Coordinates of N, CA and C in Angstrom, one line a residue:
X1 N 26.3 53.9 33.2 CA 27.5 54.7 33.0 C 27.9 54.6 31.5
X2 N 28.3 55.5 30.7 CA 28.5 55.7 29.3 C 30.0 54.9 29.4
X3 N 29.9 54.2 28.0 CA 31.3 54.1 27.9 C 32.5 54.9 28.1
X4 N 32.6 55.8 27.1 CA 33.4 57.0 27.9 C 33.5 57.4 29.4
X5 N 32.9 56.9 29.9 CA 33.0 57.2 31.7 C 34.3 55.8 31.8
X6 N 33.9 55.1 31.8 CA 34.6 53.3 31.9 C 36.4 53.7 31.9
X7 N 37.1 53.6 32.9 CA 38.3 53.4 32.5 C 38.7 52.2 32.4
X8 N 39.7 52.3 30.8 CA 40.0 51.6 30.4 C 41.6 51.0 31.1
X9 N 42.2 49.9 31.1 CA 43.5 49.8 31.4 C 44.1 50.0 30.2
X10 N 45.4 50.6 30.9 CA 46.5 51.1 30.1 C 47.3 49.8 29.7
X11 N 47.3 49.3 28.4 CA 48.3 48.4 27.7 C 49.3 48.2 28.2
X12 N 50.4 47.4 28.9 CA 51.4 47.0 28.8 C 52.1 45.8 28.2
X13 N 53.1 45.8 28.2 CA 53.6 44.1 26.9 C 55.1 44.2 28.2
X14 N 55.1 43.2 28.7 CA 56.0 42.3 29.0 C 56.6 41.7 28.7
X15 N 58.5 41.7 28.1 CA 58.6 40.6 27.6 C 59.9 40.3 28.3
X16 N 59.5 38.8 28.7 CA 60.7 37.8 29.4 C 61.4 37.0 28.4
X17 N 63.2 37.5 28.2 CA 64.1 36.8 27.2 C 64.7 36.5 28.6
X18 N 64.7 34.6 28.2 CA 65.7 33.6 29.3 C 66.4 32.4 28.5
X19 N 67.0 32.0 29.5 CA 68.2 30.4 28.7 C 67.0 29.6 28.1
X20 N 66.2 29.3 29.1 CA 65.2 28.0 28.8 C 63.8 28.1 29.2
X21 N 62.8 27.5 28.9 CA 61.8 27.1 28.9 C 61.3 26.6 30.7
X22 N 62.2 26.9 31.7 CA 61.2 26.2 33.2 C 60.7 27.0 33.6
X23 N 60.4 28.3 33.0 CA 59.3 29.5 33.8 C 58.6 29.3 32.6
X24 N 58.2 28.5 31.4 CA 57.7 29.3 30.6 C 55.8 29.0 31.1
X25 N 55.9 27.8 31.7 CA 54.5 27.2 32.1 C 54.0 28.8 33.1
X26 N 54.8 29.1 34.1 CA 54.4 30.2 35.5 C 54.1 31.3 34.7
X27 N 55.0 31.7 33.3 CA 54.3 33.0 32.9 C 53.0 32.5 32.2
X28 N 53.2 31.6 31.3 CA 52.0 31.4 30.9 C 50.5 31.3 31.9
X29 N 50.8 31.1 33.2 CA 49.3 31.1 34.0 C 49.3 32.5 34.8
X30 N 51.0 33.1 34.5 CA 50.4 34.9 35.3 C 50.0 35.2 33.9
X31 N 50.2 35.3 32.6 CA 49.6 36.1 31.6 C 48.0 35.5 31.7
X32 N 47.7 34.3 31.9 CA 46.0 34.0 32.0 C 45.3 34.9 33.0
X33 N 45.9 35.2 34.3 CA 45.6 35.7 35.5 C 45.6 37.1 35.3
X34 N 47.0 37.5 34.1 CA 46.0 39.2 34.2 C 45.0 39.3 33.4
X35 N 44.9 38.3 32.6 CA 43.8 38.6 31.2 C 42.4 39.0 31.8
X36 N 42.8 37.6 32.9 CA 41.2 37.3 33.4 C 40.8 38.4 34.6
X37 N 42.1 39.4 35.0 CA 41.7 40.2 35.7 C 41.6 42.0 34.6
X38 N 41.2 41.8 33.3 CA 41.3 42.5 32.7 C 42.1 44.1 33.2
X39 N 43.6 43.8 33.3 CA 44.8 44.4 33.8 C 45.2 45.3 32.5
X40 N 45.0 44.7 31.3 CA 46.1 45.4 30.5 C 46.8 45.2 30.1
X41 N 48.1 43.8 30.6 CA 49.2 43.8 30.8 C 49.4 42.3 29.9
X42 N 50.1 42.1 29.2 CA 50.5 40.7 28.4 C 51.8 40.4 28.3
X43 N 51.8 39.5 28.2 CA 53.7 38.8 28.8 C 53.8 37.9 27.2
X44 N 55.0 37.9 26.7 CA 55.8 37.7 25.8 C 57.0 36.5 26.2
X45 N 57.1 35.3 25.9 CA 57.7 34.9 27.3 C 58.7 34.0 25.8
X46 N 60.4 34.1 26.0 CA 61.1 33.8 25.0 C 62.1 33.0 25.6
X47 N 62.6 32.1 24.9 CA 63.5 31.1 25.4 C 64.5 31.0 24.8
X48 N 66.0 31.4 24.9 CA 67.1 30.9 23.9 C 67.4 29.8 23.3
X49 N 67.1 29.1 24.4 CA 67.0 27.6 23.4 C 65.8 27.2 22.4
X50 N 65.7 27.8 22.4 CA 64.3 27.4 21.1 C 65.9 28.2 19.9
X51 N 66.2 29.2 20.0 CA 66.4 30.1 18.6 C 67.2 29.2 17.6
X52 N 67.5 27.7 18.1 CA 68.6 27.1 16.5 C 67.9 25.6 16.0
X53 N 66.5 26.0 16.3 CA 65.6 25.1 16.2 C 64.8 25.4 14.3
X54 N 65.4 26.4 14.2 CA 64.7 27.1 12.5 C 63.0 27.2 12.6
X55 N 62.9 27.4 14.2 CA 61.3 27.9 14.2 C 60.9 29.6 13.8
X56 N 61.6 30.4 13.5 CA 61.5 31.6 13.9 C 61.4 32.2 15.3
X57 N 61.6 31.7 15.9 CA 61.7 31.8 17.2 C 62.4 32.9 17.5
X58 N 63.8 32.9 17.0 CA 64.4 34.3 17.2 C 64.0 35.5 16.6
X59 N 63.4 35.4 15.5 CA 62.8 37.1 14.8 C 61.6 36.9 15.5
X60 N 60.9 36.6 16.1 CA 59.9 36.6 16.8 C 60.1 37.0 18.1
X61 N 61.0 36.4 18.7 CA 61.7 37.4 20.0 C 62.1 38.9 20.0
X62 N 63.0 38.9 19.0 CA 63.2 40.5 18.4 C 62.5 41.5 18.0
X63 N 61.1 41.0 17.5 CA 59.9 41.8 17.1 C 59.3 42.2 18.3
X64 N 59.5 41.1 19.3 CA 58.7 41.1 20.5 C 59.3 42.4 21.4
X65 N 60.6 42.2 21.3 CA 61.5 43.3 22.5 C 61.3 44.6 21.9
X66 N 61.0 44.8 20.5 CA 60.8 46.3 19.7 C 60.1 46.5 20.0
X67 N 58.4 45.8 20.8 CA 57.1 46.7 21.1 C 57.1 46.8 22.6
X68 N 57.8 46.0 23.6 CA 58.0 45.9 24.9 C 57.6 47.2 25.6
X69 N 57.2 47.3 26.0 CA 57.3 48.6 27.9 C 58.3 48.2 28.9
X70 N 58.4 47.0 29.3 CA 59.6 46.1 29.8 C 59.7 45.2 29.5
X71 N 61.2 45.0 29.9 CA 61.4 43.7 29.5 C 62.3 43.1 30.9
X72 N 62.3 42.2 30.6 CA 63.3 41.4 31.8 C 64.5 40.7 31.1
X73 N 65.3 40.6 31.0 CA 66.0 39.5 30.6 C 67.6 38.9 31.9
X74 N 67.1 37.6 31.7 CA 67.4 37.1 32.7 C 68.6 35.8 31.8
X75 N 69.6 35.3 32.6 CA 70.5 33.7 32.3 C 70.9 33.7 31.1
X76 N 71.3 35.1 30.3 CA 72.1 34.9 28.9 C 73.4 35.3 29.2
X77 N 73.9 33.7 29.2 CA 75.3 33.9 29.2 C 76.2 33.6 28.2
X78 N 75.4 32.8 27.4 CA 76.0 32.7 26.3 C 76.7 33.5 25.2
X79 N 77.8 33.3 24.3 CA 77.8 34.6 23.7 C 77.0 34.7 22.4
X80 N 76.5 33.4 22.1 CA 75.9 33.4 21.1 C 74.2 33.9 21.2
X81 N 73.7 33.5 22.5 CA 72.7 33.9 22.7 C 72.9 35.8 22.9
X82 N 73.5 36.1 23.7 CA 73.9 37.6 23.6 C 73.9 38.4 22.7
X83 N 74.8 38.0 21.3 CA 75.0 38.9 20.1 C 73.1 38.6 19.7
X84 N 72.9 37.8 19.5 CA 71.5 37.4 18.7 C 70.6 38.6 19.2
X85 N 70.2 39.0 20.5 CA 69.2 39.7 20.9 C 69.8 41.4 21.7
X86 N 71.2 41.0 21.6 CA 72.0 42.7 22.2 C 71.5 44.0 21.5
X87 N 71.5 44.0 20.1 CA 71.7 45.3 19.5 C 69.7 45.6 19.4
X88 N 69.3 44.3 19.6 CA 67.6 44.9 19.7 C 67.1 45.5 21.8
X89 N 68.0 44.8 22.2 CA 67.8 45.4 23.6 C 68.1 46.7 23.8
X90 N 69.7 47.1 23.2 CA 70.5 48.2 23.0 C 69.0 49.2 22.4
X91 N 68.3 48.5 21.3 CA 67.7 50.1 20.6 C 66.2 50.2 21.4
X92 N 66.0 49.4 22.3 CA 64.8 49.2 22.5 C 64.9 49.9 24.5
X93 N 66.0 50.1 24.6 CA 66.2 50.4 26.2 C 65.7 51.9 26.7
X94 N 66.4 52.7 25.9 CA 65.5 54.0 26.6 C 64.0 54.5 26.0
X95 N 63.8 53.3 24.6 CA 61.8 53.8 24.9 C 60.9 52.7 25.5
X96 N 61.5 51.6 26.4 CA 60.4 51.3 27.4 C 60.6 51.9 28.9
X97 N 59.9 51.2 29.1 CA 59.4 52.2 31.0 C 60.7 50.9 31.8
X98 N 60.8 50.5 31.4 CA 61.9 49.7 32.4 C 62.9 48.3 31.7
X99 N 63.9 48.4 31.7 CA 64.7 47.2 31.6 C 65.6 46.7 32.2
X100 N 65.0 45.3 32.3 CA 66.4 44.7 34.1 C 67.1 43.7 33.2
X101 N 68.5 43.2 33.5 CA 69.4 42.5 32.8 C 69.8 41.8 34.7
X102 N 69.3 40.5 34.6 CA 70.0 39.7 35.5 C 70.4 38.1 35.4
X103 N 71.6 38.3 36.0 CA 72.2 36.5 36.1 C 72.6 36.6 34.2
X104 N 73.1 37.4 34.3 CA 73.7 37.4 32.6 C 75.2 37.8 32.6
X105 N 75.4 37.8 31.0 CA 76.8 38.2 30.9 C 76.3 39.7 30.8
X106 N 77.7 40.7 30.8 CA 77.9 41.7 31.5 C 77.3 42.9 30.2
X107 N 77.0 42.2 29.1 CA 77.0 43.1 28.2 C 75.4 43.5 28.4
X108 N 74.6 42.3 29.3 CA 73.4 42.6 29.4 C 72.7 43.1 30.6
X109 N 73.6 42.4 31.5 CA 73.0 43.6 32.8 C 73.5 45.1 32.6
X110 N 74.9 45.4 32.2 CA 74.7 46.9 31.7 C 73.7 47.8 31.0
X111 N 72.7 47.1 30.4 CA 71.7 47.4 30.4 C 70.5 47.9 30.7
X112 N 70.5 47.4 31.9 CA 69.6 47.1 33.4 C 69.3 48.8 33.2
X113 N 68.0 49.7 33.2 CA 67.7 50.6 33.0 C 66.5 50.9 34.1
X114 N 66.4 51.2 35.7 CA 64.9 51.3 36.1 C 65.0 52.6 36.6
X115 N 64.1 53.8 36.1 CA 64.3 54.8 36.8 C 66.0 55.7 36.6
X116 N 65.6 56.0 37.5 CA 67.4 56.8 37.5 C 68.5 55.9 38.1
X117 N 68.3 54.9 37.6 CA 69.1 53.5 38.2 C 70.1 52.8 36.8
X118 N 70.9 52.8 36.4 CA 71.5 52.5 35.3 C 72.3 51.4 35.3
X119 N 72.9 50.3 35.0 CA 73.7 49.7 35.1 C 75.3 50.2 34.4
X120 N 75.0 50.7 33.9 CA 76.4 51.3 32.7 C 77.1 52.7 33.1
X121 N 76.7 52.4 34.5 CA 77.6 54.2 35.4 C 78.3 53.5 35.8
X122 N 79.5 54.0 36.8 CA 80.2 53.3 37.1 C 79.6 53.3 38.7
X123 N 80.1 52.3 39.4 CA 79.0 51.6 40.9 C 79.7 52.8 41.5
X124 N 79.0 53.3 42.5 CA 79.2 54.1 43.4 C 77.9 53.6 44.9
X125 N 77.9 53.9 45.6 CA 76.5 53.7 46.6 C 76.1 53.1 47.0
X126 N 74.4 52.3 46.8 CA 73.9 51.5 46.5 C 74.2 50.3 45.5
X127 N 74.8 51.1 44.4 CA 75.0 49.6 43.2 C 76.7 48.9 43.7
X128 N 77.2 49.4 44.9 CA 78.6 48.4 45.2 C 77.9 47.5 46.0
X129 N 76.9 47.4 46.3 CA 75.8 46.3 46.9 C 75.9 44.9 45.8
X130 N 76.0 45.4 44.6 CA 75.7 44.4 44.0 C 76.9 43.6 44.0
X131 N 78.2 43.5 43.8 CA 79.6 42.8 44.1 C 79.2 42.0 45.2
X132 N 78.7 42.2 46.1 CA 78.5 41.1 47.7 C 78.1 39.9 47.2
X133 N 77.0 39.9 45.9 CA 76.4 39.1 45.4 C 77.0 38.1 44.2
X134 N 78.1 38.3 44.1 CA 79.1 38.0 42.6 C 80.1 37.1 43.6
X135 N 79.9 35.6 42.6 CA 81.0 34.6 43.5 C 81.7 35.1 43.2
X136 N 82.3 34.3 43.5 CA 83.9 34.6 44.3 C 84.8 32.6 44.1
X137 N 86.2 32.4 44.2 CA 86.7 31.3 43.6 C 87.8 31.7 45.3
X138 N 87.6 32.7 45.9 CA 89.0 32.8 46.7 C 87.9 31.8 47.6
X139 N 89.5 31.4 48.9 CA 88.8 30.4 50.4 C 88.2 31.7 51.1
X140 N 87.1 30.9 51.6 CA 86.5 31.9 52.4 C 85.2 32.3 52.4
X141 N 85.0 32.2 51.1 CA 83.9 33.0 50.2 C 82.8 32.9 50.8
X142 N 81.8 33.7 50.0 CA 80.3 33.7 50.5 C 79.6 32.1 50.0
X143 N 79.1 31.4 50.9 CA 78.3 30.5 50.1 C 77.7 31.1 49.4
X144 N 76.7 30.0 48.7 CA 75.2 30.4 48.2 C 74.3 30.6 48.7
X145 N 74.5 29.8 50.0 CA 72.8 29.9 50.7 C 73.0 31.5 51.6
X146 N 74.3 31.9 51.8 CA 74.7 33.3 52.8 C 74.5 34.4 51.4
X147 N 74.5 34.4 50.4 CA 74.7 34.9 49.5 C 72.6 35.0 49.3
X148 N 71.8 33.8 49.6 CA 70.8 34.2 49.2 C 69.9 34.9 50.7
X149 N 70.4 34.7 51.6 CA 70.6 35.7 53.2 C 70.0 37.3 53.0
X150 N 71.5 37.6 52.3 CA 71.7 38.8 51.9 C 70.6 39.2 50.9
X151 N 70.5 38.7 49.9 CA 69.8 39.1 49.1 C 68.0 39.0 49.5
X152 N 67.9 38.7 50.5 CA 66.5 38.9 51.2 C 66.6 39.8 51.9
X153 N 67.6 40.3 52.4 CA 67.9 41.0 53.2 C 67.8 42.8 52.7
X154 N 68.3 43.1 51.8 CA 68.9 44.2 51.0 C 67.7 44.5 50.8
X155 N 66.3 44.2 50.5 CA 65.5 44.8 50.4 C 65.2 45.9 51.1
X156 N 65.1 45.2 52.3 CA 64.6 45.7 53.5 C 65.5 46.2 54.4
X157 N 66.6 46.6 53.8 CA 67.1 47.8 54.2 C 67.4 49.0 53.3
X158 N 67.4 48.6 52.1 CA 67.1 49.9 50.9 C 65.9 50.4 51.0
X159 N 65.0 50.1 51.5 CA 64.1 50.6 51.7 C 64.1 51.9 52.5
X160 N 64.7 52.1 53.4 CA 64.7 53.4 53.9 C 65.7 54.1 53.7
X161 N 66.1 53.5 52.0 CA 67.4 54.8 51.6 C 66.3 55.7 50.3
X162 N 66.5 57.1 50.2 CA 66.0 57.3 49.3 C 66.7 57.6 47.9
X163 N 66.1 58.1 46.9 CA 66.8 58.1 45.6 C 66.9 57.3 45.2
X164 N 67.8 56.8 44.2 CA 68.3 56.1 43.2 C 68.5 54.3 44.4
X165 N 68.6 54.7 45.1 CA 68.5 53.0 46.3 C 67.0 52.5 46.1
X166 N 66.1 53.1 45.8 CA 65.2 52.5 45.6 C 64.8 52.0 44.5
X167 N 65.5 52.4 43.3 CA 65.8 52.1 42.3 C 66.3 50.6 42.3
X168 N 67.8 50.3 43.2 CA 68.5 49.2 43.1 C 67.7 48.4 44.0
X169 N 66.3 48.6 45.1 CA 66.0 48.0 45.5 C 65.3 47.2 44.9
X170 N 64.1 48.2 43.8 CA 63.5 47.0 42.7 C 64.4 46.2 42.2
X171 N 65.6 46.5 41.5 CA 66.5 45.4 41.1 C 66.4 44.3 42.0
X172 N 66.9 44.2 43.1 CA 66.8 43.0 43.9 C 65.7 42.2 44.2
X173 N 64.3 43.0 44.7 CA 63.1 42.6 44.4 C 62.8 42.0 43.1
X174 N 63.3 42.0 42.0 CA 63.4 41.0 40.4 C 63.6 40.1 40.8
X175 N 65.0 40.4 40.9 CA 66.0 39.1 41.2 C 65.4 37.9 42.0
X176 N 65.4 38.5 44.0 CA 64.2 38.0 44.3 C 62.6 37.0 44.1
X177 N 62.0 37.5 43.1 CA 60.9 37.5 42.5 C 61.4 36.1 41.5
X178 N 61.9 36.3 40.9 CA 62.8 35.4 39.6 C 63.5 33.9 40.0
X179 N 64.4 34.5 40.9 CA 65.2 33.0 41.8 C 64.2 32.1 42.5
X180 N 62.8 32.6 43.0 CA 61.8 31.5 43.5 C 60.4 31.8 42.5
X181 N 60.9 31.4 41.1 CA 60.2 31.8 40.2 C 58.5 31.1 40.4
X182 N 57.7 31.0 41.3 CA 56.4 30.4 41.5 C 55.9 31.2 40.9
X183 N 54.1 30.8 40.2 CA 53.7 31.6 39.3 C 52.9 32.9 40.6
X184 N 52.5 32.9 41.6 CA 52.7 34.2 42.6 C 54.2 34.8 42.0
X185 N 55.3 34.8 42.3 CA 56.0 35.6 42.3 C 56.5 36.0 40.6
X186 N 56.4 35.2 39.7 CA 56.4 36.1 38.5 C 55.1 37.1 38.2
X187 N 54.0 36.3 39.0 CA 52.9 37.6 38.7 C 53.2 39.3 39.7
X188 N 53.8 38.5 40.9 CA 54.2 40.2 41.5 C 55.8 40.5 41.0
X189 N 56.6 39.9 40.5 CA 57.3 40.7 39.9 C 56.9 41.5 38.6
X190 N 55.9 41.0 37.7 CA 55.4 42.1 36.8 C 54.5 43.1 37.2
X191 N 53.7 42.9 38.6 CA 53.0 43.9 39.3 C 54.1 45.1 40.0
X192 N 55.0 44.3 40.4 CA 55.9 45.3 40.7 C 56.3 46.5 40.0
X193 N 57.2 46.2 38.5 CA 57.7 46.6 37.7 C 57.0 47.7 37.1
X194 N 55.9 47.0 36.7 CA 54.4 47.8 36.0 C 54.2 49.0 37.0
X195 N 53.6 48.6 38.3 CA 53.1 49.9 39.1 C 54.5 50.6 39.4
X196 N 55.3 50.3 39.6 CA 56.5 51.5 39.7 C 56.9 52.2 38.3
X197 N 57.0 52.0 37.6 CA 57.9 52.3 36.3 C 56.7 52.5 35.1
X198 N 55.8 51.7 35.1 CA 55.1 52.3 34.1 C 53.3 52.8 34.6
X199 N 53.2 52.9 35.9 CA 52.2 53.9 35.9 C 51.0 52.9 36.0
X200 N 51.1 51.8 36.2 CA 49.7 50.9 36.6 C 49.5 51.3 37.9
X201 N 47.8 51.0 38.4 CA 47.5 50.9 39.6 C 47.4 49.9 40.0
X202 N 48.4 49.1 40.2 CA 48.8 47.7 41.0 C 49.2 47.6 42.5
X203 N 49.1 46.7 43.0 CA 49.8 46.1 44.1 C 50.5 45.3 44.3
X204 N 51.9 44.8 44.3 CA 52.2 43.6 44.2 C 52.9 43.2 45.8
X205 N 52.1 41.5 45.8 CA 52.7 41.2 47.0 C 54.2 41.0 46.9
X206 N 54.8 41.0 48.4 CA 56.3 40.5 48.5 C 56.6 39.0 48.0
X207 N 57.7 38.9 47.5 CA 58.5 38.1 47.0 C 57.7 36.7 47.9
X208 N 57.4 35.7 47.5 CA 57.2 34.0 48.5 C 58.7 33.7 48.5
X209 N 59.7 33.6 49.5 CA 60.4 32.5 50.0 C 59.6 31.2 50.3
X210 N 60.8 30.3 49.7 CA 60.5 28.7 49.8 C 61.7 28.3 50.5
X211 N 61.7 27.1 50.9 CA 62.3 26.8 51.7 C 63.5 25.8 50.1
X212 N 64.7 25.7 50.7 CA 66.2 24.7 49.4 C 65.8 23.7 50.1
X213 N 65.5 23.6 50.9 CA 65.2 21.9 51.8 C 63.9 22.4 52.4
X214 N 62.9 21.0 52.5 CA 61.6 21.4 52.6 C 60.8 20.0 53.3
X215 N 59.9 20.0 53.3 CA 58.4 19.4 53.5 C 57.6 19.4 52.9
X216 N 56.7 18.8 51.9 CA 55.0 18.7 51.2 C 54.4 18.2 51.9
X217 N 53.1 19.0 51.9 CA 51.9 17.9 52.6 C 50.9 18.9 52.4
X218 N 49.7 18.6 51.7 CA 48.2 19.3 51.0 C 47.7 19.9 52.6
X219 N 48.2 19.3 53.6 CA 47.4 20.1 54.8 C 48.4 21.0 55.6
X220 N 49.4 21.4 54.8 CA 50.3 22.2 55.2 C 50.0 23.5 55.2
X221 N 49.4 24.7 56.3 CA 49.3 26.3 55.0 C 50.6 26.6 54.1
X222 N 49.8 26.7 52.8 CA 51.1 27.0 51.7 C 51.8 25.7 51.0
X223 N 51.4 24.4 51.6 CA 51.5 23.3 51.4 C 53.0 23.1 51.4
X224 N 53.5 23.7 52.1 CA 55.4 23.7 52.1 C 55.8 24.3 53.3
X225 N 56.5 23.8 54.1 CA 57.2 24.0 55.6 C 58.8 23.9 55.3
X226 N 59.7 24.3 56.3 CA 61.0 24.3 55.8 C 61.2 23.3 57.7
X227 N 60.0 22.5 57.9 CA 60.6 21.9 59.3 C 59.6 20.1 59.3
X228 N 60.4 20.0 60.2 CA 59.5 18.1 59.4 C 58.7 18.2 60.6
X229 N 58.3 18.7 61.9 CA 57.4 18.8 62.7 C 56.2 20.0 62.0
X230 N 56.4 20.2 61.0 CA 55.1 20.9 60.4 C 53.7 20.2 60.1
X231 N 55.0 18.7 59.6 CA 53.9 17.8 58.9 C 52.9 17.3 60.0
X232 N 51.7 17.0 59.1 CA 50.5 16.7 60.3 C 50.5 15.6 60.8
X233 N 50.3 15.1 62.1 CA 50.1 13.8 62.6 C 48.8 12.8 62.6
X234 N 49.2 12.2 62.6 CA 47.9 11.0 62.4 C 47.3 10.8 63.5
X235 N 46.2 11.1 63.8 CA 45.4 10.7 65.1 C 45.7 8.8 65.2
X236 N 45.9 8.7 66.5 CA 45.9 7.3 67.2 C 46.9 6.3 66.6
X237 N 47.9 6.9 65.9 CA 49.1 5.7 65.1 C 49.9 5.8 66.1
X238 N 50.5 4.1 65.8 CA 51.4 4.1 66.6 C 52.6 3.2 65.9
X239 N 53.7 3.6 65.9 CA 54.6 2.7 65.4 C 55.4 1.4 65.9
X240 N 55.7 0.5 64.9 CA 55.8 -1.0 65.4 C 57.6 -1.0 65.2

């Protein structure tokens, strides 16, 4: 078959702006994983806390978000971290194929751009979904663990809304993807993103749930149970 026959993958650049460095190991082994599945797709992966270190770190993030297709940015709450990377997000939002702003201050989820899905309309629909998910200080409140309920939940019922709900559904599928950030789920949240929004032929699996309280044990499937009768027993022990 001629070169010219051979299709090529279509380039994508990925770039994840966060608080810190504990995802930066999981993107670094999903960026190995698409390389080696010659995908197309390269991840950019930026840390706020690096930027007052006088590494260049921060004009290096900024260059990064100018060439983006998407971007993610996730846990800038700061306002110092905010002004630093806002006005390059702001110029860089309507020429990539997607941008999500989550678990941030407000100037950056307004941003949040997927489809005909905007953060910066005012909530009507689907996007008053997102308030269920915003603490709360009154008695009564949603915990966190009812709060992360819901948010497994909402998928799978936006799912059979159409329009612009499917839109807010990806958003939550991020979110999802992000909050049990294993290196599976940052690789299907850029599979996600990618095949919806910018036109890759991907598949990405569903989000892995873990268990807040758990079990380890190597002979576990998934090596993780959320019940202590998962763990394996010992042929012929007996306790003294």
């Amino acid at each position: 078959m001629p070169d010219s026959a051979i299709r090529r993958p279509v380039p994508l650049h990925v770039v994840i702006v966060t608080l810190d460095n504990h995802l930066s190991g999981a993107a670094e082994r999903a960026a190995a994983r698409f390389a080696a599945d010659d995908s197309g797709i390269t991840i950019g992966f930026h840390a706020a806390a690096d930027w007052d270190r006088g590494t260049g770190s921060l004009d290096r993030c900024i260059a990064d978000i100018g060439r983006a297709d998407i971007v993610i940015a996730t846990m800038l709450f700061l306002d110092d971290h905010i002004r630093a990377v806002l006005p390059a997000l702001t110029a860089r939002r309507e020429a990539c194929a997607a941008m999500v702003g989550l678990m941030s201050g407000s100037e950056i989820v307004r941003l949040t751009r997927l489809g005909d899905y905007r953060m910066d309309k005012p909530a009507s629909g689907p996007l008053a979904l997102l308030k269920r998910l915003r603490g709360s200080a009154k008695p009564g409140a949603s915990s966190g663990a009812g709060q992360m309920r819901m948010l497994r939940r909402l998928p799978k019922i936006l799912r059979f809304i159409p329009g612009t709900a499917q839109d807010v559904r990806a958003y939550f599928l991020t979110l999802q993807y992000w909050l049990a950030g294993s290196d599976d789920n940052v690789v299907g949240m850029i599979q996600a993103l990618a095949g919806r929004y910018a036109g890759h032929a991907v598949r990405a699996a569903a989000p892995h749930d873990y268990p807040e309280v758990g079990v380890y044990h190597p002979a576990i499937p998934g090596r993780i149970a959320d019940r202590a009768d998962a763990l394996p027993g010992v042929g012929g022990s007996r306790g003294t």
